[in-house]
PDB file of C-alpha atoms in Angstrom:
ATOM      1  CA  MET N   8      -7.678   1.036  10.635  1.00  0.00           C
ATOM      2  CA  TYR N   9      -9.748   1.710   7.768  1.00  0.00           C
ATOM      3  CA  ARG N  10     -11.541   5.154   7.661  1.00  0.00           C
ATOM      4  CA  GLN N  11     -13.520   7.284   5.497  1.00  0.00           C
ATOM      5  CA  ARG N  12     -11.405   9.953   4.008  1.00  0.00           C
ATOM      6  CA  LEU N  13     -11.656  10.395   0.536  1.00  0.00           C
ATOM      7  CA  THR N  14     -14.611   9.896  -2.014  1.00  0.00           C
ATOM      8  CA  LEU N  15     -13.634   9.604  -5.641  1.00  0.00           C
ATOM      9  CA  SER N  16     -15.723  11.309  -8.153  1.00  0.00           C
ATOM     10  CA  VAL N  17     -17.164   9.628 -11.084  1.00  0.00           C
ATOM     11  CA  LEU N  18     -14.264   7.727 -12.790  1.00  0.00           C
ATOM     12  CA  THR N  19     -14.903   7.261 -16.547  1.00  0.00           C
ATOM     13  CA  LEU N  20     -12.856   4.970 -18.549  1.00  0.00           C
ATOM     14  CA  ILE N  21     -13.779   5.415 -22.366  1.00  0.00           C
ATOM     15  CA  PRO N  22     -14.055   1.578 -23.634  1.00  0.00           C
ATOM     16  CA  LEU N  23     -10.939   0.346 -24.786  1.00  0.00           C
ATOM     17  CA  ALA N  24     -12.489  -1.215 -28.410  1.00  0.00           C
ATOM     18  CA  MET N  25     -15.315   0.785 -29.910  1.00  0.00           C
ATOM     19  CA  ALA N  26     -17.395  -0.985 -32.296  1.00  0.00           C
ATOM     20  CA  CYS N  27     -16.470   1.241 -35.204  1.00  0.00           C
ATOM     21  CA  GLY N  28     -12.681   0.238 -34.457  1.00  0.00           C
ATOM     22  CA  ASN N  29     -11.177   3.493 -33.378  1.00  0.00           C
ATOM     23  CA  GLU N  30      -7.532   2.591 -33.128  1.00  0.00           C
ATOM     24  CA  SER N  31      -4.340   4.857 -33.935  1.00  0.00           C
ATOM     25  CA  GLY N  32      -1.126   3.543 -34.805  1.00  0.00           C
ATOM     26  CA  GLY N  33       1.622   1.965 -32.753  1.00  0.00           C
ATOM     27  CA  GLY N  34      -0.974  -0.674 -31.236  1.00  0.00           C
ATOM     28  CA  SER N  35      -2.387   2.014 -29.255  1.00  0.00           C
ATOM     29  CA  SER N  36      -6.327   1.847 -28.883  1.00  0.00           C
ATOM     30  CA  VAL N  37      -8.920   4.278 -27.161  1.00  0.00           C
ATOM     31  CA  GLY N  38     -12.307   3.153 -26.877  1.00  0.00           C
ATOM     32  CA  ALA N  39     -14.840   0.458 -25.570  1.00  0.00           C
ATOM     33  CA  GLY N  40     -14.260  -2.881 -23.736  1.00  0.00           C
ATOM     34  CA  ALA N  41     -12.842  -1.395 -20.598  1.00  0.00           C
ATOM     35  CA  ARG N  42     -14.309  -3.932 -18.488  1.00  0.00           C
ATOM     36  CA  ALA N  43     -13.048  -6.538 -20.522  1.00  0.00           C
ATOM     37  CA  ASP N  44      -9.285  -4.811 -20.624  1.00  0.00           C
ATOM     38  CA  VAL N  45      -9.092  -3.397 -17.394  1.00  0.00           C
ATOM     39  CA  VAL N  46     -10.901  -5.935 -14.910  1.00  0.00           C
ATOM     40  CA  GLY N  47      -8.795  -9.027 -13.682  1.00  0.00           C
ATOM     41  CA  ALA N  48      -5.592  -7.357 -14.255  1.00  0.00           C
ATOM     42  CA  HIS N  49      -3.401  -5.764 -11.735  1.00  0.00           C
ATOM     43  CA  TRP N  50      -2.291  -2.486 -12.638  1.00  0.00           C
ATOM     44  CA  ILE N  51       1.019  -1.043 -11.277  1.00  0.00           C
ATOM     45  CA  VAL N  52       0.874   2.862 -11.191  1.00  0.00           C
ATOM     46  CA  ASP N  53       4.449   3.915 -12.648  1.00  0.00           C
ATOM     47  CA  GLY N  54       3.607   7.487 -12.527  1.00  0.00           C
ATOM     48  CA  VAL N  55       1.403  10.628 -12.657  1.00  0.00           C
ATOM     49  CA  THR N  56       1.818  13.356 -15.020  1.00  0.00           C
ATOM     50  CA  VAL N  57       0.271  16.805 -13.731  1.00  0.00           C
ATOM     51  CA  ASP N  58       0.887  20.244 -15.444  1.00  0.00           C
ATOM     52  CA  GLY N  59       3.470  18.397 -17.525  1.00  0.00           C
ATOM     53  CA  THR N  60       5.561  17.426 -14.840  1.00  0.00           C
ATOM     54  CA  ARG N  61       6.083  13.672 -14.177  1.00  0.00           C
ATOM     55  CA  HIS N  62       5.897  12.425 -10.753  1.00  0.00           C
ATOM     56  CA  SER N  63       7.310   8.728 -10.494  1.00  0.00           C
ATOM     57  CA  ALA N  64       5.452   6.516  -8.117  1.00  0.00           C
ATOM     58  CA  PRO N  65       7.088   5.097  -4.880  1.00  0.00           C
ATOM     59  CA  GLY N  66       7.221   1.022  -5.143  1.00  0.00           C
ATOM     60  CA  GLY N  67       3.710  -0.686  -4.313  1.00  0.00           C
ATOM     61  CA  ALA N  68       1.362   1.904  -5.977  1.00  0.00           C
ATOM     62  CA  ASN N  69      -1.061   0.013  -7.786  1.00  0.00           C
ATOM     63  CA  VAL N  70      -5.040  -0.499  -8.654  1.00  0.00           C
ATOM     64  CA  GLU N  71      -7.148  -3.308  -9.412  1.00  0.00           C
ATOM     65  CA  PHE N  72     -10.901  -3.522 -10.781  1.00  0.00           C
ATOM     66  CA  GLY N  73     -12.604  -6.654  -9.718  1.00  0.00           C
ATOM     67  CA  GLU N  74     -15.603  -8.379 -11.361  1.00  0.00           C
ATOM     68  CA  ASP N  75     -17.570  -7.800  -8.163  1.00  0.00           C
ATOM     69  CA  GLY N  76     -17.460  -4.109  -8.683  1.00  0.00           C
ATOM     70  CA  LYS N  77     -14.821  -3.876  -6.353  1.00  0.00           C
ATOM     71  CA  VAL N  78     -11.773  -1.355  -6.671  1.00  0.00           C
ATOM     72  CA  LYS N  79      -8.718  -1.978  -4.498  1.00  0.00           C
ATOM     73  CA  GLY N  80      -5.231  -0.637  -4.592  1.00  0.00           C
ATOM     74  CA  ASN N  81      -2.188   1.336  -2.923  1.00  0.00           C
ATOM     75  CA  TYR N  82      -1.968   5.322  -3.571  1.00  0.00           C
ATOM     76  CA  GLY N  83       1.724   4.930  -2.636  1.00  0.00           C
ATOM     77  CA  CYS N  84       1.680   4.777   1.090  1.00  0.00           C
ATOM     78  CA  ASN N  85      -2.039   3.879   2.083  1.00  0.00           C
ATOM     79  CA  HIS N  86      -4.233   1.084   0.660  1.00  0.00           C
ATOM     80  CA  PHE N  87      -7.672   1.897  -0.307  1.00  0.00           C
ATOM     81  CA  SER N  88     -10.845   0.348  -1.790  1.00  0.00           C
ATOM     82  CA  ALA N  89     -13.950   1.557  -3.315  1.00  0.00           C
ATOM     83  CA  THR N  90     -17.013   0.358  -5.156  1.00  0.00           C
ATOM     84  CA  ALA N  91     -17.172   0.665  -9.101  1.00  0.00           C
ATOM     85  CA  THR N  92     -20.313   0.414 -11.477  1.00  0.00           C
ATOM     86  CA  PHE N  93     -19.812  -0.508 -15.181  1.00  0.00           C
ATOM     87  CA  LYS N  94     -22.334   0.827 -17.095  1.00  0.00           C
ATOM     88  CA  ASP N  95     -22.242   2.457 -21.203  1.00  0.00           C
ATOM     89  CA  GLY N  96     -18.836   2.320 -20.956  1.00  0.00           C
ATOM     90  CA  ARG N  97     -18.038   3.802 -18.002  1.00  0.00           C
ATOM     91  CA  ILE N  98     -16.523   2.875 -14.790  1.00  0.00           C
ATOM     92  CA  ASP N  99     -17.991   4.982 -12.003  1.00  0.00           C
ATOM     93  CA  VAL N 100     -16.106   4.748  -8.667  1.00  0.00           C
ATOM     94  CA  GLY N 101     -17.103   5.886  -5.408  1.00  0.00           C
ATOM     95  CA  ASP N 102     -17.403   5.142  -1.496  1.00  0.00           C
ATOM     96  CA  ALA N 103     -13.349   5.232  -1.467  1.00  0.00           C
ATOM     97  CA  THR N 104     -12.009   4.442   2.183  1.00  0.00           C
ATOM     98  CA  THR N 105      -8.170   4.185   2.934  1.00  0.00           C
ATOM     99  CA  THR N 106      -5.705   3.003   5.661  1.00  0.00           C
ATOM    100  CA  ASP N 107      -4.344   5.915   7.804  1.00  0.00           C
ATOM    101  CA  MET N 108      -0.564   5.268   7.664  1.00  0.00           C
ATOM    102  CA  ALA N 109       1.906   7.946   7.869  1.00  0.00           C
ATOM    103  CA  CYS N 110       4.850   7.228   5.557  1.00  0.00           C
ATOM    104  CA  GLU N 111       7.635   9.440   4.274  1.00  0.00           C
ATOM    105  CA  LYS N 112       7.034  12.721   2.651  1.00  0.00           C
ATOM    106  CA  GLY N 113       7.823  11.446  -0.995  1.00  0.00           C
ATOM    107  CA  PRO N 114       5.261   8.652  -0.732  1.00  0.00           C
ATOM    108  CA  MET N 115       2.651  10.912   1.130  1.00  0.00           C
ATOM    109  CA  ASP N 116       3.173  13.638  -1.632  1.00  0.00           C
ATOM    110  CA  PHE N 117       2.815  11.307  -4.308  1.00  0.00           C
ATOM    111  CA  GLU N 118      -0.407   9.649  -2.751  1.00  0.00           C
ATOM    112  CA  ARG N 119      -2.212  13.325  -2.552  1.00  0.00           C
ATOM    113  CA  THR N 120      -1.443  13.550  -6.236  1.00  0.00           C
ATOM    114  CA  LEU N 121      -2.483  10.209  -7.475  1.00  0.00           C
ATOM    115  CA  ALA N 122      -5.863  10.367  -5.288  1.00  0.00           C
ATOM    116  CA  ARG N 123      -6.521  14.259  -6.640  1.00  0.00           C
ATOM    117  CA  THR N 124      -5.817  12.971 -10.408  1.00  0.00           C
ATOM    118  CA  LEU N 125      -7.939   9.896 -10.153  1.00  0.00           C
ATOM    119  CA  ALA N 126     -10.741  12.045  -8.867  1.00  0.00           C
ATOM    120  CA  ASP N 127     -10.454  14.709 -11.364  1.00  0.00           C
ATOM    121  CA  GLY N 128     -13.306  14.113 -13.647  1.00  0.00           C
ATOM    122  CA  ALA N 129     -14.017  11.772 -16.836  1.00  0.00           C
ATOM    123  CA  LEU N 130     -10.791   9.923 -17.550  1.00  0.00           C
ATOM    124  CA  THR N 131     -10.223   8.654 -21.136  1.00  0.00           C
ATOM    125  CA  THR N 132      -8.174   5.664 -21.397  1.00  0.00           C
ATOM    126  CA  THR N 133      -5.463   4.591 -23.968  1.00  0.00           C
ATOM    127  CA  ALA N 134      -4.032   1.206 -23.975  1.00  0.00           C
ATOM    128  CA  LYS N 135      -0.628  -0.041 -25.586  1.00  0.00           C
ATOM    129  CA  GLY N 136       0.117  -3.487 -25.148  1.00  0.00           C
ATOM    130  CA  ASP N 137       0.275  -3.999 -21.325  1.00  0.00           C
ATOM    131  CA  ASP N 138       0.286  -0.242 -20.674  1.00  0.00           C
ATOM    132  CA  VAL N 139      -2.683   2.108 -20.020  1.00  0.00           C
ATOM    133  CA  THR N 140      -2.771   5.645 -19.886  1.00  0.00           C
ATOM    134  CA  LEU N 141      -5.878   7.476 -17.820  1.00  0.00           C
ATOM    135  CA  THR N 142      -6.036  11.111 -19.127  1.00  0.00           C
ATOM    136  CA  THR N 143      -8.023  13.764 -17.093  1.00  0.00           C
ATOM    137  CA  PRO N 144     -10.161  16.537 -19.012  1.00  0.00           C
ATOM    138  CA  ALA N 145      -7.362  18.765 -17.915  1.00  0.00           C
ATOM    139  CA  GLY N 146      -4.670  16.650 -19.580  1.00  0.00           C
ATOM    140  CA  ASP N 147      -3.205  15.189 -16.446  1.00  0.00           C
ATOM    141  CA  ARG N 148      -2.203  11.528 -16.692  1.00  0.00           C
ATOM    142  CA  VAL N 149      -1.968   8.482 -14.790  1.00  0.00           C
ATOM    143  CA  HIS N 150       0.500   5.954 -16.376  1.00  0.00           C
ATOM    144  CA  LEU N 151      -0.184   1.970 -15.371  1.00  0.00           C
ATOM    145  CA  SER N 152       1.362  -0.927 -16.319  1.00  0.00           C
ATOM    146  CA  ARG N 153       0.044  -4.689 -16.105  1.00  0.00           C
ATOM    147  CA  GLU N 154       2.050  -6.831 -13.598  1.00  0.00           C
ATOM    148  CA  ARG N 155       1.970 -10.559 -13.475  1.00  0.00           C
ATOM    149  CA  ALA N 156       1.475 -12.386 -10.341  1.00  0.00           C
ATOM    150  CA  ALA N 157       4.379 -13.608  -8.318  1.00  0.00           C
ATOM    151  CA  ALA N 158       5.303 -17.068  -7.172  1.00  0.00           C
ATOM    152  CA  LEU N 159       4.939 -18.241  -3.370  1.00  0.00           C
ATOM    153  CA  TYR N 160       8.635 -19.873  -3.712  1.00  0.00           C
ATOM    154  CA  GLY N 161      11.626 -18.152  -5.159  1.00  0.00           C
ATOM    155  CA  THR N 162      10.483 -14.892  -4.626  1.00  0.00           C
ATOM    156  CA  LYS N 163      12.179 -11.907  -2.769  1.00  0.00           C
ATOM    157  CA  TRP N 164       9.279 -11.004  -0.450  1.00  0.00           C
ATOM    158  CA  ALA N 165      10.124  -6.977   0.751  1.00  0.00           C
ATOM    159  CA  VAL N 166       8.521  -6.675   4.221  1.00  0.00           C
ATOM    160  CA  THR N 167       6.393  -3.260   3.956  1.00  0.00           C
ATOM    161  CA  ALA N 168       4.236  -3.088   7.020  1.00  0.00           C
ATOM    162  CA  LEU N 169       3.582  -4.929  10.579  1.00  0.00           C
ATOM    163  CA  GLY N 170       0.096  -5.118  12.116  1.00  0.00           C
ATOM    164  CA  ALA N 171      -2.273  -6.539  14.986  1.00  0.00           C
ATOM    165  CA  GLY N 172      -6.110  -6.570  14.372  1.00  0.00           C
ATOM    166  CA  ASP N 173      -7.055  -3.409  12.730  1.00  0.00           C
ATOM    167  CA  THR N 174      -3.816  -1.338  13.158  1.00  0.00           C
ATOM    168  CA  VAL N 175      -1.121  -1.510  10.372  1.00  0.00           C
ATOM    169  CA  HIS N 176       2.301   0.435  11.093  1.00  0.00           C
ATOM    170  CA  SER N 177       5.074   1.105   8.367  1.00  0.00           C
ATOM    171  CA  LEU N 178       8.515   0.084   9.251  1.00  0.00           C
ATOM    172  CA  PRO N 179      10.924   2.520  10.843  1.00  0.00           C
ATOM    173  CA  GLU N 180      13.587   4.423   8.711  1.00  0.00           C
ATOM    174  CA  GLY N 181      16.687   2.055   7.821  1.00  0.00           C
ATOM    175  CA  ALA N 182      14.668  -1.446   7.990  1.00  0.00           C
ATOM    176  CA  ASP N 183      14.847  -3.338   4.995  1.00  0.00           C
ATOM    177  CA  PRO N 184      13.556  -6.984   6.015  1.00  0.00           C
ATOM    178  CA  HIS N 185      12.960  -9.401   2.814  1.00  0.00           C
ATOM    179  CA  LEU N 186      11.969 -13.098   3.502  1.00  0.00           C
ATOM    180  CA  VAL N 187      12.408 -15.966   0.632  1.00  0.00           C
ATOM    181  CA  LEU N 188      10.801 -19.415   0.426  1.00  0.00           C
ATOM    182  CA  ASP N 189      13.127 -21.963  -1.217  1.00  0.00           C
ATOM    183  CA  LYS N 190      11.011 -25.132  -2.290  1.00  0.00           C
ATOM    184  CA  ALA N 191      14.154 -27.436  -2.514  1.00  0.00           C
ATOM    185  CA  LYS N 192      15.876 -26.856   0.558  1.00  0.00           C
ATOM    186  CA  GLY N 193      12.295 -26.468   2.393  1.00  0.00           C
ATOM    187  CA  THR N 194      13.427 -23.244   4.150  1.00  0.00           C
ATOM    188  CA  LEU N 195      12.863 -19.676   4.732  1.00  0.00           C
ATOM    189  CA  SER N 196      15.730 -17.382   5.098  1.00  0.00           C
ATOM    190  CA  GLY N 197      15.929 -13.733   4.690  1.00  0.00           C
ATOM    191  CA  ARG N 198      16.603 -10.517   6.554  1.00  0.00           C
ATOM    192  CA  LEU N 199      14.877  -9.310   9.449  1.00  0.00           C
ATOM    193  CA  ALA N 200      15.306  -5.630  10.325  1.00  0.00           C
ATOM    194  CA  CYS N 201      18.983  -6.089  11.661  1.00  0.00           C
ATOM    195  CA  ASN N 202      20.042  -9.686  11.516  1.00  0.00           C
ATOM    196  CA  ASP N 203      19.996 -12.696   8.784  1.00  0.00           C
ATOM    197  CA  VAL N 204      17.687 -15.596   9.607  1.00  0.00           C
ATOM    198  CA  SER N 205      16.797 -18.963   8.483  1.00  0.00           C
ATOM    199  CA  ALA N 206      14.467 -21.662   9.613  1.00  0.00           C
ATOM    200  CA  LYS N 207      13.051 -24.852   8.052  1.00  0.00           C
ATOM    201  CA  ALA N 208       9.297 -23.831   6.618  1.00  0.00           C
ATOM    202  CA  THR N 209       6.912 -26.543   5.087  1.00  0.00           C
ATOM    203  CA  VAL N 210       4.000 -25.022   3.255  1.00  0.00           C
ATOM    204  CA  GLY N 211       0.366 -26.609   3.863  1.00  0.00           C
ATOM    205  CA  ASP N 212      -2.765 -25.480   2.088  1.00  0.00           C
ATOM    206  CA  GLY N 213      -3.244 -22.004   3.248  1.00  0.00           C
ATOM    207  CA  HIS N 214      -0.353 -22.167   5.983  1.00  0.00           C
ATOM    208  CA  ILE N 215       3.328 -22.563   6.886  1.00  0.00           C
ATOM    209  CA  THR N 216       4.953 -24.409   9.373  1.00  0.00           C
ATOM    210  CA  LEU N 217       8.230 -22.452  10.679  1.00  0.00           C
ATOM    211  CA  GLY N 218      11.024 -23.975  12.548  1.00  0.00           C
ATOM    212  CA  THR N 219      13.269 -22.329  15.157  1.00  0.00           C
ATOM    213  CA  PRO N 220      15.228 -19.471  13.798  1.00  0.00           C
ATOM    214  CA  LYS N 221      18.647 -19.128  13.159  1.00  0.00           C
ATOM    215  CA  THR N 222      19.840 -15.530  13.183  1.00  0.00           C
ATOM    216  CA  THR N 223      23.587 -13.558  13.100  1.00  0.00           C
ATOM    217  CA  ARG N 224      23.871 -11.844  16.485  1.00  0.00           C
ATOM    218  CA  MET N 225      24.006  -7.678  15.553  1.00  0.00           C
ATOM    219  CA  MET N 226      22.637  -5.138  17.684  1.00  0.00           C
ATOM    220  CA  CYS N 227      21.018  -2.321  15.885  1.00  0.00           C
ATOM    221  CA  ASP N 228      18.843   0.824  16.910  1.00  0.00           C
ATOM    222  CA  ASN N 229      15.904  -0.044  19.301  1.00  0.00           C
ATOM    223  CA  SER N 230      13.262   0.907  16.548  1.00  0.00           C
ATOM    224  CA  LEU N 231      15.139  -1.853  14.334  1.00  0.00           C
ATOM    225  CA  MET N 232      15.617  -4.332  17.029  1.00  0.00           C
ATOM    226  CA  ALA N 233      11.738  -4.165  17.839  1.00  0.00           C
ATOM    227  CA  THR N 234      10.672  -4.729  14.508  1.00  0.00           C
ATOM    228  CA  GLU N 235      13.101  -7.826  14.190  1.00  0.00           C
ATOM    229  CA  LYS N 236      11.356  -8.924  17.590  1.00  0.00           C
ATOM    230  CA  THR N 237       8.040  -8.787  15.898  1.00  0.00           C
ATOM    231  CA  LEU N 238       9.233 -10.592  12.732  1.00  0.00           C
ATOM    232  CA  LEU N 239      10.826 -13.286  14.886  1.00  0.00           C
ATOM    233  CA  GLY N 240       7.290 -14.201  16.240  1.00  0.00           C
ATOM    234  CA  LEU N 241       6.523 -15.459  13.150  1.00  0.00           C
ATOM    235  CA  PHE N 242       8.900 -18.560  13.920  1.00  0.00           C
ATOM    236  CA  ASP N 243       8.663 -21.684  15.975  1.00  0.00           C
ATOM    237  CA  GLY N 244       5.062 -22.112  15.081  1.00  0.00           C
ATOM    238  CA  ARG N 245       2.311 -22.289  12.217  1.00  0.00           C
ATOM    239  CA  VAL N 246       1.717 -19.256  10.419  1.00  0.00           C
ATOM    240  CA  ASP N 247      -1.047 -18.470   8.052  1.00  0.00           C
ATOM    241  CA  TYR N 248      -0.492 -17.024   4.746  1.00  0.00           C
ATOM    242  CA  ARG N 249      -2.451 -15.248   1.802  1.00  0.00           C
ATOM    243  CA  LEU N 250      -1.010 -14.803  -1.550  1.00  0.00           C
ATOM    244  CA  ASP N 251      -2.515 -11.976  -3.575  1.00  0.00           C
ATOM    245  CA  HIS N 252      -1.040 -11.379  -6.964  1.00  0.00           C
ATOM    246  CA  ARG N 253       2.460  -9.717  -5.645  1.00  0.00           C
ATOM    247  CA  THR N 254       1.481  -9.320  -1.840  1.00  0.00           C
ATOM    248  CA  LEU N 255       1.870 -12.233   0.748  1.00  0.00           C
ATOM    249  CA  THR N 256       0.319 -11.431   4.025  1.00  0.00           C
ATOM    250  CA  LEU N 257       1.493 -13.745   6.958  1.00  0.00           C
ATOM    251  CA  THR N 258      -0.520 -13.902  10.324  1.00  0.00           C
ATOM    252  CA  SER N 259       0.727 -15.607  13.305  1.00  0.00           C
ATOM    253  CA  ALA N 260      -1.253 -17.459  15.941  1.00  0.00           C
ATOM    254  CA  ASN N 261      -1.687 -14.193  18.091  1.00  0.00           C
ATOM    255  CA  GLY N 262      -3.225 -12.279  15.269  1.00  0.00           C
ATOM    256  CA  GLU N 263       0.014 -10.034  14.458  1.00  0.00           C
ATOM    257  CA  THR N 264       0.549  -9.684  10.424  1.00  0.00           C
ATOM    258  CA  VAL N 265       3.520  -9.226   8.438  1.00  0.00           C
ATOM    259  CA  THR N 266       2.716  -7.739   4.904  1.00  0.00           C
ATOM    260  CA  ALA N 267       5.093  -8.190   1.879  1.00  0.00           C
ATOM    261  CA  VAL N 268       5.457  -7.483  -1.599  1.00  0.00           C
ATOM    262  CA  ALA N 269       7.352  -9.214  -4.285  1.00  0.00           C
ATOM    263  CA  SER N 270      10.520  -7.341  -5.231  1.00  0.00           C
ATOM    264  CA  LYS N 271      11.357  -6.814  -8.784  1.00  0.00           C
TER     265      LYS N 271
END
C-alpha cells in the first residue's frame, strides 16, 4: 500500500544546454534543457557516491520524469512517486510517497542512501552520452544511465513481487522465478519458485490467454511452494498485462498481480 513516508526537498537539475553553450570536453555537458534531456527517458540508478565511497545499486533501482509533472521510480526496494514542477531550468520534486515493502538489508540500506541523496539540496546535472550524474552541494553523486525499453516477446522477465489489491509482497529468499514469451512457438515458459513451467499463450490487446501449465514435480521449501502456487494461478485462463518500459505486470481474473522486470 502506498503511504506517505518521505517528502523530497527541492530537486534542482541545472539545465543541460545553456544558451551560452557551457560544455566540457569528452562529450560532457552541464547546463539548460533539463526538461528535454531528462523527461521521457527511463533512468537506471547505477549507484550513489557518498563521502567518496561508491555504493552499487541493486537491480531495479530507477527513476523517470514525466511530461505530466509526475516522477516515479524505485529506490532499490520500494517504488516511489512524486510531483515535479519544471521552472527556470529547475525541477522541484515533492509530495513523495512510497510502497512499504521490507526487503533484504542490502537493498534497504541502499534505498535509504539514495532517498537521502536525492533530497540533499540542489543537484547539478552532468550529462555524457546516455549517462547523467546528479551532484549534491556536498559533492555526493547519483549515477544514472539511460535504459531502452524491453520487448514483450523474447525477454526474460524476472518476477520481483506478488500482490493482491493494494498489498505487494517481495519474494521469499531463494526464489528466482522468471517467464519468457515465445512468439514463434506461442508459449509462455520459464521457472516458478521451485519447478519449470510451460503453457500455450495467445497474446491479445492488453491480455494474454494461457493454457494448462506443464510443470516439473520437485518439492521445495513451503515458502517457495506457496509462491509457486500463486504463480500457477495465472494459468488456465486470461490475464491482463501492462508493459511499462522494462516492467511487466500481469493481473489475473481474481485480482492477484505478478510484477516482473526485464533481465539484463
